[in-house]
CSV table of C-alpha atoms and ligand atoms in Angstrom, one decimal:
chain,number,residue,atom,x,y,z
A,1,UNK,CA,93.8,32.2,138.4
A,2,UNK,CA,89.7,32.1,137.1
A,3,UNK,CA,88.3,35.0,139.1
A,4,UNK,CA,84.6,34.8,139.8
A,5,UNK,CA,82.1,37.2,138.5
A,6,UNK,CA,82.1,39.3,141.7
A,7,UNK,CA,86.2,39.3,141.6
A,8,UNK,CA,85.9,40.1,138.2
A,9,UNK,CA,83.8,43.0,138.3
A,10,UNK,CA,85.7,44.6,141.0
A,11,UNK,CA,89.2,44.0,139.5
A,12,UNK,CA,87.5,45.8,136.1
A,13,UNK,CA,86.5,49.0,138.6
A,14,UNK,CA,90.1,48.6,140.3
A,15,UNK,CA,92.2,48.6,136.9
A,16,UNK,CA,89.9,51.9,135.8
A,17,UNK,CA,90.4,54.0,138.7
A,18,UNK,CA,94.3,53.2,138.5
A,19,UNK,CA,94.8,55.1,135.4
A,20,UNK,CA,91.5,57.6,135.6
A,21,UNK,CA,91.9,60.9,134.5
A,22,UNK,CA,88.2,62.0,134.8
A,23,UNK,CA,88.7,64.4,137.4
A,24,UNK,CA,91.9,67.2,137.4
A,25,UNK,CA,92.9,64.9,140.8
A,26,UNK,CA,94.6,62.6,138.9
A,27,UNK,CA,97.4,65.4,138.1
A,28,UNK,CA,98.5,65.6,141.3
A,29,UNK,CA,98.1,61.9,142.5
A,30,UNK,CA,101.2,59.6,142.5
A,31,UNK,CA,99.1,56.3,142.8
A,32,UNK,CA,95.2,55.9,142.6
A,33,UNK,CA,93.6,53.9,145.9
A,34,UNK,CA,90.8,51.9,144.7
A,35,UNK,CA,89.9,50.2,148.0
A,36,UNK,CA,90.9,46.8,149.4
A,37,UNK,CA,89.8,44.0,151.8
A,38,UNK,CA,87.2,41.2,151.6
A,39,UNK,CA,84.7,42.2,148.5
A,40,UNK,CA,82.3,39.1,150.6
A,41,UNK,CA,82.1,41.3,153.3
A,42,UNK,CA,78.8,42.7,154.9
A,43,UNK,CA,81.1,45.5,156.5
A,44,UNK,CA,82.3,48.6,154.0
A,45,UNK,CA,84.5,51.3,155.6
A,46,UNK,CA,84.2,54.8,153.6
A,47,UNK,CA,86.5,57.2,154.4
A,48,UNK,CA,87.3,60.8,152.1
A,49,UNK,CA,90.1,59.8,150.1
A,50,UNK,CA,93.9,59.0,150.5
A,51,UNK,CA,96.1,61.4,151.9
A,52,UNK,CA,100.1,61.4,151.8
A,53,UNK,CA,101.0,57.3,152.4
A,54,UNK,CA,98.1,56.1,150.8
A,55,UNK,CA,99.2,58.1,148.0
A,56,UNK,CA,102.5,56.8,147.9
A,57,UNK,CA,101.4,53.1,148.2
A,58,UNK,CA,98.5,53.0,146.3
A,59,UNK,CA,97.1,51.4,149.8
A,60,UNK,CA,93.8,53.1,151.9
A,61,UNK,CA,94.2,53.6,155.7
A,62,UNK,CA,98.2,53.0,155.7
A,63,UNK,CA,99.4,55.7,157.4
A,64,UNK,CA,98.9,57.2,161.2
A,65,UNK,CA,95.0,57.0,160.9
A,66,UNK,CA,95.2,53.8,159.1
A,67,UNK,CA,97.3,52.4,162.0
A,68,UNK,CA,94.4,54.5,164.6
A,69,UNK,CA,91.7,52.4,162.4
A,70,UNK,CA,93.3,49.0,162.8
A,71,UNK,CA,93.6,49.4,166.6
A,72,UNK,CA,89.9,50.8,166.6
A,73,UNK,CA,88.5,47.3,164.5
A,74,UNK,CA,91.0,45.1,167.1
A,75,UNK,CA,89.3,46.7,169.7
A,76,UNK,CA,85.5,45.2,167.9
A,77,UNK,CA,87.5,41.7,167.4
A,78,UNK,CA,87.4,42.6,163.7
A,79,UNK,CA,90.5,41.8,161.6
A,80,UNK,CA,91.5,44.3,159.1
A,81,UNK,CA,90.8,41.7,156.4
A,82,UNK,CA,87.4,41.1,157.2
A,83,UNK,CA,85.8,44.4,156.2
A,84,UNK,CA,86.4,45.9,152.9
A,85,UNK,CA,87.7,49.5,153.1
A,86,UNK,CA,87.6,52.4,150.3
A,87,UNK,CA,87.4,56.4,150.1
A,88,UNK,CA,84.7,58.3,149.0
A,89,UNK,CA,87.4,59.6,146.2
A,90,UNK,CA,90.5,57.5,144.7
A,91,UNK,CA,92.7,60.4,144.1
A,92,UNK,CA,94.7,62.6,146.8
A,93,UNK,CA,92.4,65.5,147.3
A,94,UNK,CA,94.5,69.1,148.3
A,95,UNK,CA,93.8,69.7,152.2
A,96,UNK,CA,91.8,67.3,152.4
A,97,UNK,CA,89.3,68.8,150.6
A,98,UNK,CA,87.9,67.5,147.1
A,99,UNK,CA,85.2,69.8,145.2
A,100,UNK,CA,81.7,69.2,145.1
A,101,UNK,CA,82.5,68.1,140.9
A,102,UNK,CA,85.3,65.9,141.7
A,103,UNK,CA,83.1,63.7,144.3
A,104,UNK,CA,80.4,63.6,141.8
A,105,UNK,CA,82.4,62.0,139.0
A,106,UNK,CA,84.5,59.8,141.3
A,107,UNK,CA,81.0,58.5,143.2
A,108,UNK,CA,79.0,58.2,140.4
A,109,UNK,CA,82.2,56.2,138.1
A,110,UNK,CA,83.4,53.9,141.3
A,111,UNK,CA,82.2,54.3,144.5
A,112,UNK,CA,78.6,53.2,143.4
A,113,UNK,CA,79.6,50.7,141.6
A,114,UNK,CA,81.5,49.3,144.7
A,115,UNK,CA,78.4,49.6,146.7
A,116,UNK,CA,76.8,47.8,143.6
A,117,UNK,CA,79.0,45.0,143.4
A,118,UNK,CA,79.7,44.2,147.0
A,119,UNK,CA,76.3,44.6,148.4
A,120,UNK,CA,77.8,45.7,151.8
A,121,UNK,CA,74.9,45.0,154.4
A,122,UNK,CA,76.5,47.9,157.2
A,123,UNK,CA,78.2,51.0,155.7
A,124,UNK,CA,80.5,52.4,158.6
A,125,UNK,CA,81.3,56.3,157.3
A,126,UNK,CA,84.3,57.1,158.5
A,127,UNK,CA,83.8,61.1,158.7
A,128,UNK,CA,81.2,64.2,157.4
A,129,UNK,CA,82.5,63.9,153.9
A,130,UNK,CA,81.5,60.0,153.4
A,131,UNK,CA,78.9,60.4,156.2
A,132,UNK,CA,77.1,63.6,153.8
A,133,UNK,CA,77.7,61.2,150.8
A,134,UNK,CA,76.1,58.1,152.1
A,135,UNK,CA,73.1,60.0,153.5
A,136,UNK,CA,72.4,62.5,150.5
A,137,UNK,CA,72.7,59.3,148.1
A,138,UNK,CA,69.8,57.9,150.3
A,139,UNK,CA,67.9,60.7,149.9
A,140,UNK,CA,68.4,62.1,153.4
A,141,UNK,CA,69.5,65.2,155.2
A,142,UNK,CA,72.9,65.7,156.5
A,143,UNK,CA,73.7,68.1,159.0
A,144,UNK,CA,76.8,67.3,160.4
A,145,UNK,CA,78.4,64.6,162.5
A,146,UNK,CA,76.4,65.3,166.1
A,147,UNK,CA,74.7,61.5,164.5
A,148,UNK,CA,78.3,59.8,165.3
A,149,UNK,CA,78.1,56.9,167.0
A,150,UNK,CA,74.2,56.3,165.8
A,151,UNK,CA,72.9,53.4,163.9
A,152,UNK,CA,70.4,54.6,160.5
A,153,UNK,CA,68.8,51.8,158.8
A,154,UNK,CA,68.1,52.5,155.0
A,155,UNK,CA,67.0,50.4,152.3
A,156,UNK,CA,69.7,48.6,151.3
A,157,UNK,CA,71.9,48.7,154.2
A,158,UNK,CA,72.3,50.0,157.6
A,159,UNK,CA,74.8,53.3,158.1
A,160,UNK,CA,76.8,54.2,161.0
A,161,UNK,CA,78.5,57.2,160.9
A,162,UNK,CA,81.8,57.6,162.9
A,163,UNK,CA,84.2,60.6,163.1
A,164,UNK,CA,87.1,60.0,160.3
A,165,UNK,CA,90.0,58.2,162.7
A,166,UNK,CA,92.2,61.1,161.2
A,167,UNK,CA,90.3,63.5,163.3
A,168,UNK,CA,91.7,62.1,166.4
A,169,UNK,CA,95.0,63.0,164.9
A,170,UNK,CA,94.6,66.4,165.2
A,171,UNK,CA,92.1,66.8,167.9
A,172,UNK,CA,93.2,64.4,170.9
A,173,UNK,CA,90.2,64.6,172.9
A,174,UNK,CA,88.4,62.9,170.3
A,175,UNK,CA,90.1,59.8,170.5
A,176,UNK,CA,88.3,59.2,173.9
A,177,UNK,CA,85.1,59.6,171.8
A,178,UNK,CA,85.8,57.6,168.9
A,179,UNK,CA,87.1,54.4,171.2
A,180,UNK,CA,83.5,54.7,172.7
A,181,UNK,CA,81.4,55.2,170.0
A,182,UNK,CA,83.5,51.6,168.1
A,183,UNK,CA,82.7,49.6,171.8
A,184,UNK,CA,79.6,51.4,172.1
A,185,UNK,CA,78.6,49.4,168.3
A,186,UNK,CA,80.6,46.5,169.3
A,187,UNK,CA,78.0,43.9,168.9
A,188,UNK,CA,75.7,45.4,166.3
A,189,UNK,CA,79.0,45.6,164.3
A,190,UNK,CA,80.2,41.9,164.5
A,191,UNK,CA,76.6,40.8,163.5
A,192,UNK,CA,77.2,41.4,160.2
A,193,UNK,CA,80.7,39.3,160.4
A,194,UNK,CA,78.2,36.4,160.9
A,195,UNK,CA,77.0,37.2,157.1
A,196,UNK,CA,80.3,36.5,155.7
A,197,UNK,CA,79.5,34.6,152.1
B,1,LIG,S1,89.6,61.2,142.1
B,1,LIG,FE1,88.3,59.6,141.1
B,1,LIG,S2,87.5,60.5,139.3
B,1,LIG,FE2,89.2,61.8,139.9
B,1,LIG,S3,90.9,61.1,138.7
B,1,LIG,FE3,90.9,60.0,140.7
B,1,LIG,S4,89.8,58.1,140.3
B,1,LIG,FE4,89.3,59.5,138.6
């Protein structure tokens, strides 16, 4: 099958960060998670990286929090398909946790390029370690994620920062929260379905 210039580029990124060793993540990864979803789309999910299922199947958002984010786009009317959805880094990071040097390399080699390619029009960060990314990258000040829920227009895109569906996982009373702050950004969100190439 011809792949289009877009498709192209992004299957290029995809086929690097399966067999990266750039950062010492890859020792401990069993699969690489380059992203997935609808590289047309206006709307990127960003969350930190992949944790135990997404490991094993190479898949982002796959396991309990994957199934939390699902029910949290049904709630928006959004199909799963219709956004595309990456991590901040491709590898499994120990607790959760990647180092300030593994983000660096992982950003600056895919991440941005993703951005680059797929020219998202609404970033949704999906937690403080993709929200910090985003907004340092656009030369703005992160503090921490009080700004959930909020809408922040910046040159190339607009950014709305949401706690990381995980969180809800291990904090019940956030999940309460997190269903508002998705119905709250209902319709600002399924604008940029509208923009679909
Ligand atoms: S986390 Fe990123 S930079 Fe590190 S090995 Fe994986 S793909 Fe490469």
């Amino acid at each position: 099958m011809d792949l289009n210039p877009k498709e192209k580029l992004i299957s290029e990124i995809n086929e690097k960060i399966k067999i990266c060793k750039l950062c010492d993540l890859y020792k401990i990864r069993k699969n690489a998670v380059p992203g997935e979803g609808n590289i047309n789309s206006k709307i990127m999910l960003i969350g930190l990286g992949p944790g135990k299922d997404e490991d094993i199947q190479g898949r982002p958002f796959v396991g309990a929090a994957g199934k939390f984010l699902n029910e949290l786009l049904n709630l928006v009317g959004i199909k799963r398909e219709e956004v595309y959805i990456t991590n901040v880094v491709k590898c499994i990071p120990p607790n959760n946790k990647p180092n300030e040097h593994q983000i660096f390399i992982c950003t600056s080699n895919y991440l941005d390029k993703q951005i680059e390619v797929i020219k998202p029009r609404l970033i949704i960060t999906l937690g403080e370690i993709a929200t910090k990314y985003i907004f340092e990258k656009n030369g703005k000040k992160f503090v921490n994620m009080s700004i959930h829920g909020k809408v922040f227009e910046f040159k190339n895109y607009f950014v709305l920062p949401m706690f990381h569906p995980a969180s809800a996982l291990y904090n019940p009373s956030l999940k309460e929260k997190i269903i508002n702050d998705w119905l709250k950004n209902k319709e600002f969100i399924r604008k940029f379905l509208a923009k679909l190439e």
